[in-house]
PDB file of C-alpha atoms in Angstrom:
ATOM      1  CA  MET A   1      93.437 -64.254 182.066  1.00  0.00           C
ATOM      2  CA  LYS A   2      95.297 -66.198 179.368  1.00  0.00           C
ATOM      3  CA  THR A   3      93.446 -69.258 178.117  1.00  0.00           C
ATOM      4  CA  CYS A   4      94.752 -72.586 176.858  1.00  0.00           C
ATOM      5  CA  LEU A   5      93.018 -75.569 175.312  1.00  0.00           C
ATOM      6  CA  ILE A   6      94.804 -78.907 175.699  1.00  0.00           C
ATOM      7  CA  VAL A   7      93.844 -81.287 172.881  1.00  0.00           C
ATOM      8  CA  ASP A   8      95.259 -84.725 173.695  1.00  0.00           C
ATOM      9  CA  ASP A   9      93.767 -88.204 173.992  1.00  0.00           C
ATOM     10  CA  SER A  10      95.998 -89.023 176.986  1.00  0.00           C
ATOM     11  CA  ARG A  11      94.374 -88.167 180.314  1.00  0.00           C
ATOM     12  CA  VAL A  12      97.834 -88.205 181.953  1.00  0.00           C
ATOM     13  CA  ILE A  13      99.267 -85.682 179.475  1.00  0.00           C
ATOM     14  CA  ARG A  14      96.209 -83.449 179.923  1.00  0.00           C
ATOM     15  CA  LYS A  15      96.567 -83.606 183.706  1.00  0.00           C
ATOM     16  CA  VAL A  16     100.314 -82.832 183.688  1.00  0.00           C
ATOM     17  CA  SER A  17      99.869 -80.059 181.116  1.00  0.00           C
ATOM     18  CA  ARG A  18      96.972 -78.533 183.066  1.00  0.00           C
ATOM     19  CA  HIS A  19      99.083 -78.411 186.235  1.00  0.00           C
ATOM     20  CA  ILE A  20     101.973 -76.683 184.442  1.00  0.00           C
ATOM     21  CA  LEU A  21      99.698 -74.221 182.644  1.00  0.00           C
ATOM     22  CA  GLU A  22      97.754 -73.305 185.761  1.00  0.00           C
ATOM     23  CA  THR A  23     100.999 -72.519 187.609  1.00  0.00           C
ATOM     24  CA  LEU A  24     101.827 -70.208 184.676  1.00  0.00           C
ATOM     25  CA  GLY A  25      98.530 -68.346 185.133  1.00  0.00           C
ATOM     26  CA  PHE A  26      96.409 -69.941 182.402  1.00  0.00           C
ATOM     27  CA  ALA A  27      92.731 -70.826 182.543  1.00  0.00           C
ATOM     28  CA  VAL A  28      92.691 -74.328 181.040  1.00  0.00           C
ATOM     29  CA  ASP A  29      90.137 -76.343 179.073  1.00  0.00           C
ATOM     30  CA  GLU A  30      90.657 -79.884 177.805  1.00  0.00           C
ATOM     31  CA  ALA A  31      89.564 -81.942 174.820  1.00  0.00           C
ATOM     32  CA  GLU A  32      90.281 -85.633 174.292  1.00  0.00           C
ATOM     33  CA  ASN A  33      90.311 -85.466 170.477  1.00  0.00           C
ATOM     34  CA  GLY A  34      90.499 -82.973 167.633  1.00  0.00           C
ATOM     35  CA  GLN A  35      86.752 -82.822 166.977  1.00  0.00           C
ATOM     36  CA  THR A  36      85.986 -82.058 170.615  1.00  0.00           C
ATOM     37  CA  GLY A  37      88.777 -79.471 170.468  1.00  0.00           C
ATOM     38  CA  LEU A  38      87.255 -77.744 167.435  1.00  0.00           C
ATOM     39  CA  ASP A  39      83.878 -77.711 169.166  1.00  0.00           C
ATOM     40  CA  ALA A  40      85.511 -76.057 172.196  1.00  0.00           C
ATOM     41  CA  CYS A  41      87.111 -73.432 169.926  1.00  0.00           C
ATOM     42  CA  GLU A  42      83.678 -72.647 168.470  1.00  0.00           C
ATOM     43  CA  THR A  43      82.433 -71.876 171.968  1.00  0.00           C
ATOM     44  CA  ASN A  44      85.476 -70.005 173.249  1.00  0.00           C
ATOM     45  CA  MET A  45      88.595 -69.452 171.096  1.00  0.00           C
ATOM     46  CA  PRO A  46      91.657 -69.921 173.341  1.00  0.00           C
ATOM     47  CA  ASP A  47      94.869 -67.884 173.315  1.00  0.00           C
ATOM     48  CA  VAL A  48      96.989 -71.039 173.088  1.00  0.00           C
ATOM     49  CA  VAL A  49      96.343 -74.626 171.988  1.00  0.00           C
ATOM     50  CA  LEU A  50      98.563 -77.507 173.134  1.00  0.00           C
ATOM     51  CA  LEU A  51      97.961 -80.088 170.435  1.00  0.00           C
ATOM     52  CA  ASP A  52      98.738 -83.793 170.236  1.00  0.00           C
ATOM     53  CA  TRP A  53      99.581 -85.297 166.840  1.00  0.00           C
ATOM     54  CA  ASN A  54      98.160 -88.832 167.050  1.00  0.00           C
ATOM     55  CA  MET A  55      94.574 -88.973 168.297  1.00  0.00           C
ATOM     56  CA  PRO A  56      91.410 -90.895 167.476  1.00  0.00           C
ATOM     57  CA  VAL A  57      88.529 -89.192 165.625  1.00  0.00           C
ATOM     58  CA  MET A  58      90.724 -86.377 164.222  1.00  0.00           C
ATOM     59  CA  THR A  59      94.527 -86.040 164.123  1.00  0.00           C
ATOM     60  CA  GLY A  60      96.383 -82.934 165.231  1.00  0.00           C
ATOM     61  CA  ILE A  61      97.146 -82.030 161.604  1.00  0.00           C
ATOM     62  CA  GLU A  62      93.458 -82.316 160.674  1.00  0.00           C
ATOM     63  CA  PHE A  63      92.566 -80.187 163.719  1.00  0.00           C
ATOM     64  CA  ILE A  64      94.987 -77.367 162.949  1.00  0.00           C
ATOM     65  CA  THR A  65      94.077 -77.339 159.258  1.00  0.00           C
ATOM     66  CA  GLN A  66      90.389 -76.905 160.106  1.00  0.00           C
ATOM     67  CA  LEU A  67      91.089 -74.457 162.950  1.00  0.00           C
ATOM     68  CA  ARG A  68      93.124 -72.134 160.739  1.00  0.00           C
ATOM     69  CA  GLN A  69      90.259 -72.007 158.187  1.00  0.00           C
ATOM     70  CA  ARG A  70      87.671 -70.860 160.747  1.00  0.00           C
ATOM     71  CA  PRO A  71      86.865 -67.250 161.651  1.00  0.00           C
ATOM     72  CA  GLY A  72      89.319 -66.265 164.394  1.00  0.00           C
ATOM     73  CA  GLY A  73      91.187 -69.549 163.941  1.00  0.00           C
ATOM     74  CA  ASP A  74      94.330 -67.667 162.971  1.00  0.00           C
ATOM     75  CA  LYS A  75      94.573 -66.108 166.455  1.00  0.00           C
ATOM     76  CA  PRO A  76      95.539 -68.988 168.817  1.00  0.00           C
ATOM     77  CA  LYS A  77      99.183 -69.894 169.136  1.00  0.00           C
ATOM     78  CA  VAL A  78      99.393 -73.633 168.503  1.00  0.00           C
ATOM     79  CA  VAL A  79     102.120 -75.734 170.121  1.00  0.00           C
ATOM     80  CA  PHE A  80     102.304 -79.328 168.901  1.00  0.00           C
ATOM     81  CA  CYS A  81     103.143 -81.700 171.771  1.00  0.00           C
ATOM     82  CA  THR A  82     104.091 -85.076 170.366  1.00  0.00           C
ATOM     83  CA  THR A  83     106.467 -88.006 170.232  1.00  0.00           C
ATOM     84  CA  GLU A  84     106.956 -87.442 166.485  1.00  0.00           C
ATOM     85  CA  ASN A  85     110.378 -85.809 166.313  1.00  0.00           C
ATOM     86  CA  ASP A  86     111.689 -86.206 162.783  1.00  0.00           C
ATOM     87  CA  VAL A  87     112.214 -83.187 160.543  1.00  0.00           C
ATOM     88  CA  ALA A  88     109.408 -84.199 158.169  1.00  0.00           C
ATOM     89  CA  HIS A  89     106.825 -84.168 160.978  1.00  0.00           C
ATOM     90  CA  ILE A  90     108.069 -80.846 162.332  1.00  0.00           C
ATOM     91  CA  ARG A  91     107.956 -79.310 158.855  1.00  0.00           C
ATOM     92  CA  GLU A  92     104.429 -80.657 158.262  1.00  0.00           C
ATOM     93  CA  ALA A  93     103.227 -79.198 161.576  1.00  0.00           C
ATOM     94  CA  ILE A  94     104.714 -75.749 160.869  1.00  0.00           C
ATOM     95  CA  GLN A  95     103.349 -75.729 157.299  1.00  0.00           C
ATOM     96  CA  ALA A  96      99.886 -76.635 158.643  1.00  0.00           C
ATOM     97  CA  GLY A  97      99.984 -73.580 160.908  1.00  0.00           C
ATOM     98  CA  ALA A  98     101.716 -74.619 164.146  1.00  0.00           C
ATOM     99  CA  ASP A  99     103.684 -71.920 165.931  1.00  0.00           C
ATOM    100  CA  GLU A 100     105.954 -74.173 167.978  1.00  0.00           C
ATOM    101  CA  TYR A 101     106.739 -77.818 168.679  1.00  0.00           C
ATOM    102  CA  VAL A 102     107.577 -79.633 171.923  1.00  0.00           C
ATOM    103  CA  MET A 103     108.594 -83.259 172.404  1.00  0.00           C
ATOM    104  CA  LYS A 104     106.859 -85.594 174.849  1.00  0.00           C
ATOM    105  CA  PRO A 105     107.663 -86.130 177.586  1.00  0.00           C
ATOM    106  CA  PHE A 106     108.167 -82.485 178.510  1.00  0.00           C
ATOM    107  CA  ASP A 107     108.574 -80.747 181.838  1.00  0.00           C
ATOM    108  CA  HIS A 108     107.548 -77.388 183.318  1.00  0.00           C
ATOM    109  CA  GLU A 109     110.680 -75.589 182.135  1.00  0.00           C
ATOM    110  CA  THR A 110     110.488 -76.910 178.570  1.00  0.00           C
ATOM    111  CA  LEU A 111     106.821 -75.991 178.173  1.00  0.00           C
ATOM    112  CA  GLN A 112     107.398 -72.565 179.711  1.00  0.00           C
ATOM    113  CA  ILE A 113     110.216 -71.873 177.226  1.00  0.00           C
ATOM    114  CA  LYS A 114     108.007 -72.881 174.284  1.00  0.00           C
ATOM    115  CA  LEU A 115     105.198 -70.644 175.554  1.00  0.00           C
ATOM    116  CA  GLN A 116     107.666 -67.765 175.905  1.00  0.00           C
ATOM    117  CA  LEU A 117     108.713 -68.308 172.285  1.00  0.00           C
ATOM    118  CA  VAL A 118     105.112 -67.805 171.145  1.00  0.00           C
ATOM    119  CA  GLY A 119     104.620 -64.831 173.482  1.00  0.00           C
ATOM    120  CA  PHE A 120     102.540 -66.423 176.267  1.00  0.00           C
ATOM    121  CA  ALA A 121     104.577 -67.143 179.403  1.00  0.00           C
TER     122      ALA A 121
END
């Protein structure tokens, strides 16, 4: 089964994302900040990470930078899910190692398209 880790400090976003992902056949884990997300990756590296940009403890950029440096950290497809929509933020996310980018709020169809683009839907 495909696995996805949702790293977002918003319980509502995690809940909505989980529902969408589970209907797409994913086993889902959640983390409320980047550090908890990295700890989860240590235990079980997911196929896909849905990653928020602005979080307490560790930002999305800090998370992806550290993830990509870890053994196996190059494997997960990372989709940034954020309200930051300017070109500079998108460029920074891609340069840090993100595979795709989706704007909040997003719906089932939008997330499914992004997952298809990274090969997981």
